[in-house]
Each structure stands twice: as structure tokens, then as C-alpha cells.
mmCIF file of C-alpha atoms in Angstrom:
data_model
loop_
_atom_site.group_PDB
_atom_site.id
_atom_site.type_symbol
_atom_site.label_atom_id
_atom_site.label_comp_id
_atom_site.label_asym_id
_atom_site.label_seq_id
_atom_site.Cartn_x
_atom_site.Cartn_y
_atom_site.Cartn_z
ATOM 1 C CA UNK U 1 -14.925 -59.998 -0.998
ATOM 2 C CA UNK U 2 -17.282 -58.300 1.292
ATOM 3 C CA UNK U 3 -15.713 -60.759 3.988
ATOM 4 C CA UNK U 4 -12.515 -59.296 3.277
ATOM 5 C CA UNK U 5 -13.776 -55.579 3.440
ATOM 6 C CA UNK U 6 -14.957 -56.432 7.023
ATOM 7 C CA UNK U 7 -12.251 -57.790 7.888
ATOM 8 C CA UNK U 8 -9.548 -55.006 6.460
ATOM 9 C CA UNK U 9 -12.050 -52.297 8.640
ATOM 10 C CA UNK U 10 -12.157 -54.131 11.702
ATOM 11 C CA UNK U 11 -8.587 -54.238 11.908
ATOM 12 C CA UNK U 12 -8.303 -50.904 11.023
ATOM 13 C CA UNK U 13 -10.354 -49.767 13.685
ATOM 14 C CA UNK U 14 -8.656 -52.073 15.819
ATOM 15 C CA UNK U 15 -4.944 -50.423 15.116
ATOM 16 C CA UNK U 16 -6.354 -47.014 15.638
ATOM 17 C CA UNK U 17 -7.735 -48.237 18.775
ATOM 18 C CA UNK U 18 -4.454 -49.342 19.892
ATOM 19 C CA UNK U 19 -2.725 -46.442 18.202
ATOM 20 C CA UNK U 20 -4.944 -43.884 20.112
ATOM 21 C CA UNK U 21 -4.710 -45.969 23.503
ATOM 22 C CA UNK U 22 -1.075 -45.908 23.012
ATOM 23 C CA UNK U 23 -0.886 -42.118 22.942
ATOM 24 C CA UNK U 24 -3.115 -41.624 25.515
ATOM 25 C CA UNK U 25 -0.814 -43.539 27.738
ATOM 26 C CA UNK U 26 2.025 -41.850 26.735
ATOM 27 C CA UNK U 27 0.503 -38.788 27.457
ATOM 28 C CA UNK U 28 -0.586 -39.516 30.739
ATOM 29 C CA UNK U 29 3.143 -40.942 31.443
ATOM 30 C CA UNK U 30 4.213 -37.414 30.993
ATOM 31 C CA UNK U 31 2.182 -35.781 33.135
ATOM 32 C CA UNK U 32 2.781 -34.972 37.264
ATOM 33 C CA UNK U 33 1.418 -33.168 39.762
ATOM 34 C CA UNK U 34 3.738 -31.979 42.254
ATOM 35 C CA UNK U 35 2.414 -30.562 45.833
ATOM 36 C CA UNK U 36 3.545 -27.984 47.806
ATOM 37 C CA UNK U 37 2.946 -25.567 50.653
ATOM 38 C CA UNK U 38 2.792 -21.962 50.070
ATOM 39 C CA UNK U 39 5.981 -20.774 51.779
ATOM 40 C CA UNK U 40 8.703 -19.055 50.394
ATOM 41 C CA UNK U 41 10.864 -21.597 49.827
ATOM 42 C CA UNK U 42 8.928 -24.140 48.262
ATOM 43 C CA UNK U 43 7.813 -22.255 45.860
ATOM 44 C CA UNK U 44 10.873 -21.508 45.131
ATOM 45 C CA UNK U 45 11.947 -25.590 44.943
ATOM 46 C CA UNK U 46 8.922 -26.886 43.602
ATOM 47 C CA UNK U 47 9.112 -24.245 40.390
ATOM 48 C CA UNK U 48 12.927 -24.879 40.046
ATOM 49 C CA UNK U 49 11.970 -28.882 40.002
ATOM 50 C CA UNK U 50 9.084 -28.176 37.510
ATOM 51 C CA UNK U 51 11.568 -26.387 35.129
ATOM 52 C CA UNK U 52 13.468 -29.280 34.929
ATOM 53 C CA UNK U 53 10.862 -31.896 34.603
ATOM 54 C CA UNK U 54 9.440 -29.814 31.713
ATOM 55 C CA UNK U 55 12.492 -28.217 30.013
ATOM 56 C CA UNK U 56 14.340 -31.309 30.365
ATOM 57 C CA UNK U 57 12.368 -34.351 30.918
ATOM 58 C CA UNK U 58 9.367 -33.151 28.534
ATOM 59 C CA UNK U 59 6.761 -33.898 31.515
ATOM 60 C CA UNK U 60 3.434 -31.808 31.686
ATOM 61 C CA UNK U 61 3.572 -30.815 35.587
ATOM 62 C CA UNK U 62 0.465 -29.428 37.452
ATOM 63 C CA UNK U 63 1.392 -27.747 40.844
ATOM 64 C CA UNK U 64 -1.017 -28.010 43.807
ATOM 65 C CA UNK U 65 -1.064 -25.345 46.376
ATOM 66 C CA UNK U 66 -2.017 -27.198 49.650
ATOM 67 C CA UNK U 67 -1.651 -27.108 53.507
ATOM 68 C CA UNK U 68 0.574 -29.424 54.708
ATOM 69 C CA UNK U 69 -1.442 -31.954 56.068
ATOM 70 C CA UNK U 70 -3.051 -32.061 52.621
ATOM 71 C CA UNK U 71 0.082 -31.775 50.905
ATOM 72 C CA UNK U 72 1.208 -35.181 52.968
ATOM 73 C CA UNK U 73 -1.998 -37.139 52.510
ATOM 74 C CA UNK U 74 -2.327 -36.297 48.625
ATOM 75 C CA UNK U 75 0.766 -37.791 47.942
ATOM 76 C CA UNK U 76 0.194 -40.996 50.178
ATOM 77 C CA UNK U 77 -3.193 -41.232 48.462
ATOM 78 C CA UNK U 78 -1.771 -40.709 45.368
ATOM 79 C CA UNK U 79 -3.597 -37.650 44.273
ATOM 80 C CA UNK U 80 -0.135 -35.806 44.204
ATOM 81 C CA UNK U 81 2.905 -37.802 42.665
ATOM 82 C CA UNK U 82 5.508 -35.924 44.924
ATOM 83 C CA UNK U 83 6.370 -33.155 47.238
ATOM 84 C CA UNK U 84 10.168 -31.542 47.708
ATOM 85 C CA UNK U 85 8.409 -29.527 50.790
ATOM 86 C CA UNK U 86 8.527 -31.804 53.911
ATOM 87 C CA UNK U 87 10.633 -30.380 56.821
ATOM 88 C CA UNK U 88 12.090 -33.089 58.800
ATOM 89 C CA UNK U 89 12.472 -34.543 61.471
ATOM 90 C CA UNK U 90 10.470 -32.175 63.487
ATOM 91 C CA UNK U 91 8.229 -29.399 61.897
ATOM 92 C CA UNK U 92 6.026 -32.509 60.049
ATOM 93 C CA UNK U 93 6.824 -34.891 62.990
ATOM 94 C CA UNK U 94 3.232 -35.430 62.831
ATOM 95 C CA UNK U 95 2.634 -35.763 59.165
ATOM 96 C CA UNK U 96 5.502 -38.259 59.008
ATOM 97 C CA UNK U 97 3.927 -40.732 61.562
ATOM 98 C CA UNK U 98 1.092 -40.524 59.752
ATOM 99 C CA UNK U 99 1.535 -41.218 56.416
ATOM 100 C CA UNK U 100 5.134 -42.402 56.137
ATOM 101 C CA UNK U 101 4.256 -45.686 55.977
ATOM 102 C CA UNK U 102 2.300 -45.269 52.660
ATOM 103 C CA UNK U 103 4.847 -42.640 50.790
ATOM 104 C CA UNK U 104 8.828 -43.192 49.889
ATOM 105 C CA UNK U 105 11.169 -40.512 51.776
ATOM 106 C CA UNK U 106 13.822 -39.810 48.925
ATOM 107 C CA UNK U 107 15.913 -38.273 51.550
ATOM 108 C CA UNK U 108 17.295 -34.487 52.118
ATOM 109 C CA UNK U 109 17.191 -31.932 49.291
ATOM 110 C CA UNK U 110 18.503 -29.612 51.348
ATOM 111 C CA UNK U 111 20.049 -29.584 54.850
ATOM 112 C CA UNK U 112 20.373 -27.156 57.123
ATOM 113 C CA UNK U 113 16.944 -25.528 57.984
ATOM 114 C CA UNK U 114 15.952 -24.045 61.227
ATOM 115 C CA UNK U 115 12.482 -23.116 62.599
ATOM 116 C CA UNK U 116 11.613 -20.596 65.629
ATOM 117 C CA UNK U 117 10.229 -17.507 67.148
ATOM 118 C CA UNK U 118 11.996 -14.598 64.749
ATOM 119 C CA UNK U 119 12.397 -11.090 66.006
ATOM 120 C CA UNK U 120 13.902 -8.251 64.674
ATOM 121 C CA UNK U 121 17.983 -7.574 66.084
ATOM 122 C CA UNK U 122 17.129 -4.249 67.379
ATOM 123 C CA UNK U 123 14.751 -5.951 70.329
ATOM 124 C CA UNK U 124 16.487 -6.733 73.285
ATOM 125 C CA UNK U 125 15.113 -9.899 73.770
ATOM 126 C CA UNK U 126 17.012 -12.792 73.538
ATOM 127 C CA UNK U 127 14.999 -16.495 74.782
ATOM 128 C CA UNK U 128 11.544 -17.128 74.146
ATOM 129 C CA UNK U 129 11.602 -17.391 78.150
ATOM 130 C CA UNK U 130 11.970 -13.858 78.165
ATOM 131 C CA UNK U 131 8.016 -13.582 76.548
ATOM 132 C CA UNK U 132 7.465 -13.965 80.520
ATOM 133 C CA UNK U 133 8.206 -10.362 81.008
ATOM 134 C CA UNK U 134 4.474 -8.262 81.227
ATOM 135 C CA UNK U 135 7.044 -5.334 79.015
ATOM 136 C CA UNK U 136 7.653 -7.887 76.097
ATOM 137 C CA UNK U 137 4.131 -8.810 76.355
ATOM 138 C CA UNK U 138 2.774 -5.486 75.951
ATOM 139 C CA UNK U 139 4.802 -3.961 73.404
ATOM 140 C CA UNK U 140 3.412 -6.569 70.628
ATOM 141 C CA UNK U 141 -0.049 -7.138 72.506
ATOM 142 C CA UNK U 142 0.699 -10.573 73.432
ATOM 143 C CA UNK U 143 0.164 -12.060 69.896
ATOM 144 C CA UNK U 144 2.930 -13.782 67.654
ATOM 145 C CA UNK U 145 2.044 -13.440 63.983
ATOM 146 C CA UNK U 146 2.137 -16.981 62.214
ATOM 147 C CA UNK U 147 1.169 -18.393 59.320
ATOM 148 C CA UNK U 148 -1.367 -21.215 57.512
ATOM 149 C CA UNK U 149 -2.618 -22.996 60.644
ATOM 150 C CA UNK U 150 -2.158 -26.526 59.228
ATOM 151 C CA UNK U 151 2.109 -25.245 59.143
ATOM 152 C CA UNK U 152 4.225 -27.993 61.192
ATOM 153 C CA UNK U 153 5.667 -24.606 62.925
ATOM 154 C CA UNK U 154 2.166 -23.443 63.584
ATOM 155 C CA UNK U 155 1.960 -26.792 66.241
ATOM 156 C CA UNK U 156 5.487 -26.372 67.510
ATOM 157 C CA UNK U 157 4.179 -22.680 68.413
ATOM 158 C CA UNK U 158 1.095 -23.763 70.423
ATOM 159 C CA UNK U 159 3.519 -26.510 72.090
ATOM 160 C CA UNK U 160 6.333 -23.812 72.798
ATOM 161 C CA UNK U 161 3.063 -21.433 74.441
ATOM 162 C CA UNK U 162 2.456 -24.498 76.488
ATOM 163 C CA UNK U 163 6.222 -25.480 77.511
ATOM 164 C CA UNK U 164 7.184 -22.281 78.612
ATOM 165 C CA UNK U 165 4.367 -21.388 80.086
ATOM 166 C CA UNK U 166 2.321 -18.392 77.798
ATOM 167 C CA UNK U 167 -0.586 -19.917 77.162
ATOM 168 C CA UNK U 168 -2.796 -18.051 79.328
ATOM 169 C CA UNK U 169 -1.680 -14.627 77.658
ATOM 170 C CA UNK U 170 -0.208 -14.852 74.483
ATOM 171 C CA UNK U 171 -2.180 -15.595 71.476
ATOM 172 C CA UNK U 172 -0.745 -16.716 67.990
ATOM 173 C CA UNK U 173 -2.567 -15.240 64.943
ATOM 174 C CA UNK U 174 -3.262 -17.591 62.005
ATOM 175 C CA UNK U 175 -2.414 -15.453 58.601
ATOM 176 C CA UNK U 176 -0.108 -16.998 55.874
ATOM 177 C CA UNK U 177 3.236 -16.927 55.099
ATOM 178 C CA UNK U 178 3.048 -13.933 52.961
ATOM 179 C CA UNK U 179 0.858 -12.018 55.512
ATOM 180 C CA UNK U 180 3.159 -12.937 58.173
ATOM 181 C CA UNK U 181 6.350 -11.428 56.014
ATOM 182 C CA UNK U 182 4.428 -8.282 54.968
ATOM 183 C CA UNK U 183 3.490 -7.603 58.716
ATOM 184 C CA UNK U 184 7.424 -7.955 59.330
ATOM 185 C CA UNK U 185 8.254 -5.568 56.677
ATOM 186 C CA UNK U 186 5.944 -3.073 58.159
ATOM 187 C CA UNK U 187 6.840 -3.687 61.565
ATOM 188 C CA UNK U 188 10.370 -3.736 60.551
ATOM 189 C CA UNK U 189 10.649 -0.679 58.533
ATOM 190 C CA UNK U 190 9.209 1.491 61.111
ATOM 191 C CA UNK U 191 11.220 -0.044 63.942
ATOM 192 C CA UNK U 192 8.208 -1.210 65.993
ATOM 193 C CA UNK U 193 8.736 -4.700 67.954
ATOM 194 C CA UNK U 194 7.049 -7.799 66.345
ATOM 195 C CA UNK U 195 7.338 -11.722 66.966
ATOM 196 C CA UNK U 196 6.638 -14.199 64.143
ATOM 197 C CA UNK U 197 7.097 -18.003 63.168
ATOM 198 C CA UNK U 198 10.019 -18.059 60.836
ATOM 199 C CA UNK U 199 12.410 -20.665 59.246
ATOM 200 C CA UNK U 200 15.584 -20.131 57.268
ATOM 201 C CA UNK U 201 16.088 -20.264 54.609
ATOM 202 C CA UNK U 202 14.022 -17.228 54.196
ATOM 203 C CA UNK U 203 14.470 -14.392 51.864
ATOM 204 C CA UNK U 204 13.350 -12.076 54.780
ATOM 205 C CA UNK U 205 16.737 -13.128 56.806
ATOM 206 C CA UNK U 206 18.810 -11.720 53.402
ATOM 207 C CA UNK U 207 16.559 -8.483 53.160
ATOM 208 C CA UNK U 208 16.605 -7.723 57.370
ATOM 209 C CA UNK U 209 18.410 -7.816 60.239
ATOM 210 C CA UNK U 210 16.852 -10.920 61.722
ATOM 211 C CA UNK U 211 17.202 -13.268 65.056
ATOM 212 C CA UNK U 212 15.969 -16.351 66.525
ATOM 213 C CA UNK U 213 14.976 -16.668 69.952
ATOM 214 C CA UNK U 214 17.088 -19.097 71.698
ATOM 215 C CA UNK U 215 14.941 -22.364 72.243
ATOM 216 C CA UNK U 216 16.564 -23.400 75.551
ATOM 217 C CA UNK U 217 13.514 -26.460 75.822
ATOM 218 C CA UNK U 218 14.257 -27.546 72.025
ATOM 219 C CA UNK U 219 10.321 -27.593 71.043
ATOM 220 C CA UNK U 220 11.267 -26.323 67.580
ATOM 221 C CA UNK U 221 13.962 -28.765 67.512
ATOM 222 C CA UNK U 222 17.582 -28.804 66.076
ATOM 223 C CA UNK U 223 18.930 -28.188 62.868
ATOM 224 C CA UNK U 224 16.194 -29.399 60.153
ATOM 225 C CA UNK U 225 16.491 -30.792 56.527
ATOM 226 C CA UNK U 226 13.987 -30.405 53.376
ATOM 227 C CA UNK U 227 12.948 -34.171 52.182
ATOM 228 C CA UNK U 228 11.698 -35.434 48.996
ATOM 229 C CA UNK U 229 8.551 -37.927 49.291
ATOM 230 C CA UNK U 230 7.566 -39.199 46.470
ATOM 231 C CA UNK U 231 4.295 -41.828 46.074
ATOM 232 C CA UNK U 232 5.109 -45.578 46.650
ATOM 233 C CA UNK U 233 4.441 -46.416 42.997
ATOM 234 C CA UNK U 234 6.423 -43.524 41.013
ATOM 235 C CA UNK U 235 9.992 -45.578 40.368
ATOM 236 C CA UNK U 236 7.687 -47.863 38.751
ATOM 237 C CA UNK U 237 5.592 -45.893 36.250
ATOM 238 C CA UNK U 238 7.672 -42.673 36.025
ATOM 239 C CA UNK U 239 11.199 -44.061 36.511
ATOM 240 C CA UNK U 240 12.618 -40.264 35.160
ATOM 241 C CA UNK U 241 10.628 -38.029 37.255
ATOM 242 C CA UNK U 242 11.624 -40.499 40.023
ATOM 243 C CA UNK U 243 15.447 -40.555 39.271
ATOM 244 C CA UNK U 244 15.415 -36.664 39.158
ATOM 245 C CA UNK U 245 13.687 -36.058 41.923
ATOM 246 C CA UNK U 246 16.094 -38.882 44.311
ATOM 247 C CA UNK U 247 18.605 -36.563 42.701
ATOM 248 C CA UNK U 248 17.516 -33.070 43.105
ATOM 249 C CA UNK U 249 19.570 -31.286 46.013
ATOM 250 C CA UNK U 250 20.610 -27.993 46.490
ATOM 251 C CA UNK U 251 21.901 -25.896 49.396
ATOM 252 C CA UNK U 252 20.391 -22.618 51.122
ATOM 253 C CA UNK U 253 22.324 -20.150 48.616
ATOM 254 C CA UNK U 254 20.848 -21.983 45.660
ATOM 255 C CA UNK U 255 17.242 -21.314 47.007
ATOM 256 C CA UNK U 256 17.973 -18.297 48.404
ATOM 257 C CA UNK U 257 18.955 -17.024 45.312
ATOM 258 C CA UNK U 258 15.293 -17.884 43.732
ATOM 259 C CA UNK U 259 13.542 -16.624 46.464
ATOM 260 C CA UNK U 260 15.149 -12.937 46.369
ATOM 261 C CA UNK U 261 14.338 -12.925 42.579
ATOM 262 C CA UNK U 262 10.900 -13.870 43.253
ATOM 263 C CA UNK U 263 10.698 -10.727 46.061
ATOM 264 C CA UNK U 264 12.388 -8.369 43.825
ATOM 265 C CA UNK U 265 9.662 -9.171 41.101
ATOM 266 C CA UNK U 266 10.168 -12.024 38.858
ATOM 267 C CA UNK U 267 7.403 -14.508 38.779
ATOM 268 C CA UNK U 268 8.356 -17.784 40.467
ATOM 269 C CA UNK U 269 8.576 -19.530 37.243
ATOM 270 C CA UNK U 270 10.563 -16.798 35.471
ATOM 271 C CA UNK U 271 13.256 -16.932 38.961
ATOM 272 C CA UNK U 272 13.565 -20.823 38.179
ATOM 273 C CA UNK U 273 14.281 -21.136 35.111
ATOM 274 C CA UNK U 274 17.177 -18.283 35.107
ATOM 275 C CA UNK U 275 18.556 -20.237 38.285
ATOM 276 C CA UNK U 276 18.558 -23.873 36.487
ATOM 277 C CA UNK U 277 19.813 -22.286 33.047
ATOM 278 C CA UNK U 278 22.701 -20.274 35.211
ATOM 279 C CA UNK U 279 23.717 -23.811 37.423
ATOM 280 C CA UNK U 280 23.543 -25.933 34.420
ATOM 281 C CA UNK U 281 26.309 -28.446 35.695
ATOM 282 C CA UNK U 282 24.540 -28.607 38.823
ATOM 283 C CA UNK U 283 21.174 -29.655 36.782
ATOM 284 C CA UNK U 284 23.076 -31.934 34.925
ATOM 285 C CA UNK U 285 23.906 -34.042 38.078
ATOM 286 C CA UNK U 286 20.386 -33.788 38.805
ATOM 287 C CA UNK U 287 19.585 -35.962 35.656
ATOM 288 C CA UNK U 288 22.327 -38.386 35.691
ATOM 289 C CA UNK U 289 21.612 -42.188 34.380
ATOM 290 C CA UNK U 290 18.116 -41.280 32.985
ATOM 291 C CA UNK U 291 17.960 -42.352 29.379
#
């Protein structure tokens, strides 16, 4: 009898073993981190994608604020499961050659993205050749305002000082992409002249009367799209999140739409979730064939 007492226990503690195992990979099969620079416009993608994976998918996501070096390397490493941030094929030329042999490129999210030198319309200048002129120079001191200094646009900048020859005088500031659009506001608002690295979509281009200058060398490229990368392993372990994310595309109104929202107030998560409850159909597609 006592045999049989040892033996009902030990199975016992065996099936709560199991039972408690089995939870605890279930839990962890509904978590993901996603990464993601600090620009305007992935915040506003990353939070929209979060929404979803948690409103809809019942996933536990954790967001990680990186550059974008880090950003790239966390998800080939595997520290980050996926990233709807990487601006190809130029502004992470570099990133790409680095790691894309270790991470899956889901494809666009979003076409259509530029990068450049922005000015305000109400300067006369028209080419970034025209940053030759001693005038141009001195009415902004010789210094383009930029942003985190690991940015893809950040090295096109230093390349484009290089190409065109303004290396010797002109000087671009580090800041962040925030600091950057509050110096353009300021500069903006009282009419002053000001150069900075910008990229559309932007909500500064919806709130100001914005240019590029013309790129006649192409450093900064052509016409850009917004990839997905996702980990090698994720289709196998997290074949929702994975489905959803080779899904998820949207075009420059959609994210424009959450950015404004976010500069008129709302907090990125409270922007994302009205978008996705307002474009329901479009969400739907989104999660097609997951079960």
C-alpha cells in the first residue's frame, strides 16, 4: 500500500511537472519583442503592429527602442524576433550586407519612402550643390541638423558632404529625430533658414511647407521602401506572429495618419489602436489564413 502511495505522488508530481512546463511554454510562445528605431514613423508601425499582435493574436509584445545597427543585429542574433523599420535598398545598405544573411526579409510594408537634405519652401535653394555658395553656408552656420548617429541617413549625409564636396566646411550635428523636428519647428515658425536629414513619410511634411534638395549625384538614392525582417527561426515557432507580420502593409496615408495623432497628443499606443479599430477590413487582410 505504501508502494502504491509512492507511486500515486510521483506521478502526481510528475503531471504537474508537465502541466506547469506546458504553460510555461505556452506562455513564452506568446510573447515577442519587436525592435525599432526611434523615428516617427516606426513608432508609428511598430505600435500599430503591436495592437494587432495583442488585440488580436493574444501575444505579450515587448518593444525595444534601439539604433539601427542594434536594431539589425538583435534580430539576426535573435535577441529581437522582428523589426517593420528597415529602409531599403539604400538608407540600411550597410546593415543589409551585414546581417542579411542571418535574418528573413518579409518584403515591403510600405513603398514609397524618400530620404534627403529637407529645407523649408521659403529658401531659395534648390540642389544640395547649391550648399557651395559661402551665403547658404552662412545663414545656417554651416551645420545640417540630423539625427541618432547610427541612422542609415546619418551615413548617406557624411557621403553626400564628401560627394559634393562640403566636407571641409559644413558640419552635421548628431541630435535625434525628435530634436531634429523640434529645431525645424522653431526654425520654421520664425522663418529663419535651417537644413536637416529628413524622410517622408514624415508628419513634419503634413504640418509645413517642406522641400527636398534635388540629389543630382543620387547618394540618398531613389525612391525607398519600409521592409519587414523577421529572425530566421520565427515561421517555425511563432507561425501567427510570422503570417501577420509577411502580411502587414500599409501605404504613407495609413501611417501618416498615426503619426499626426501622435503629434497632436495621443500616446503612440492610444493613435494605433484608433487607426487598426477604424481600418478594420484592412486588419483583417493582415490576419488572413492564421487559425
Amino acid at each position: 500500500m505504501l508502494k502504491k502511495k509512492w507511486g500515486l505522488a510521483l506521478t502526481a508530481v510528475i503531471m504537474l511537472a508537465a502541466a506547469v512546463a506546458g504553460c510555461s511554454q505556452k506562455t513564452d510562445s506568446k510573447k515577442i519583442k519587436l525592435a525599432y528605431v526611434a523615428w516617427d514613423s516606426e513608432i508609428a508601425s511598430t505600435n500599430v503592429v503591436k495592437y494587432v499582435l495583442e488585440s488580436k493574436l493574444d501575444y505579450s509584445v515587448e518593444l525595444l527602442q534601439v539604433d539601427a545597427g542594434p536594431m539589425w543585429a538583435g534580430v539576426s542574433d535573435g535577441s529581437a524576433d522582428a523589426m517593420v523599420a528597415a529602409w531599403l535598398p539604400t538608407t540600411h545598405a550597410s546593415y543589409l550586407e551585414k546581417y542579411g544573411s542571418s535574418v528573413e526579409d518579409l518584403g515591403p510594408n510600405l513603398e514609397g519612402t524618400k530620404t534627403g537634405l529637407v529645407i523649408p519652401s521659403y529658401m531659395k535653394e534648390n540642389s544640395i550643390e547649391d550648399l557651395n555658395n559661402d551665403a547658404t553656408g552662412k545663414s545656417v552656420d554651416y551645420q545640417i541638423i540630423g539625427i541618432e548617429p547610427g541612422a542609415g541617413i546619418m551615413q548617406s549625409t557624411e557621403q553626400a558632404l564628401k560627394d559634393y564636396g562640403l566636407d571641409g566646411k559644413w558640419k552635421l550635428i548628431e541630435s535625434s529625430s525628435a530634436a531634429m523636428a523640434t529645431e525645424l519647428q522653431k526654425a520654421y515658425e520664425a522663418k529663419k533658414p535651417i537644413i536637416v536629414t529628413g524622410w517622408t513619410p514624415h508628419w513634419m511634411f503634413a504640418n509645413m511647407d517642406l522641400k527636398y534638395l534635388e540629389d543630382p549625384k543620387g547618394v540618398y538614392g531613389g525612391e525607398e521602401s519600409i521592409h519587414t525582417v523577421a529572425r530566421k527561426d520565427l515561421k517555425s515557432d511563432k507561425s501567427d506572429a510570422y503570417t501577420l507580420l509577411d502580411q502587414f502593409t500599409w501605404t504613407a496615408d495609413d501611417m501618416a495618419e498615426v503619426m499626426v495623432a501622435i503629434q497632436e497628443g495621443q500616446s503612440p499606443e492610444e493613435a494605433a489602436k484608433a487607426w487598426a479599430d477604424s481600418h478594420s477590413e484592412q486588419v483583417d487582410k493582415w490576419l488572413e489564413g492564421i487559425k
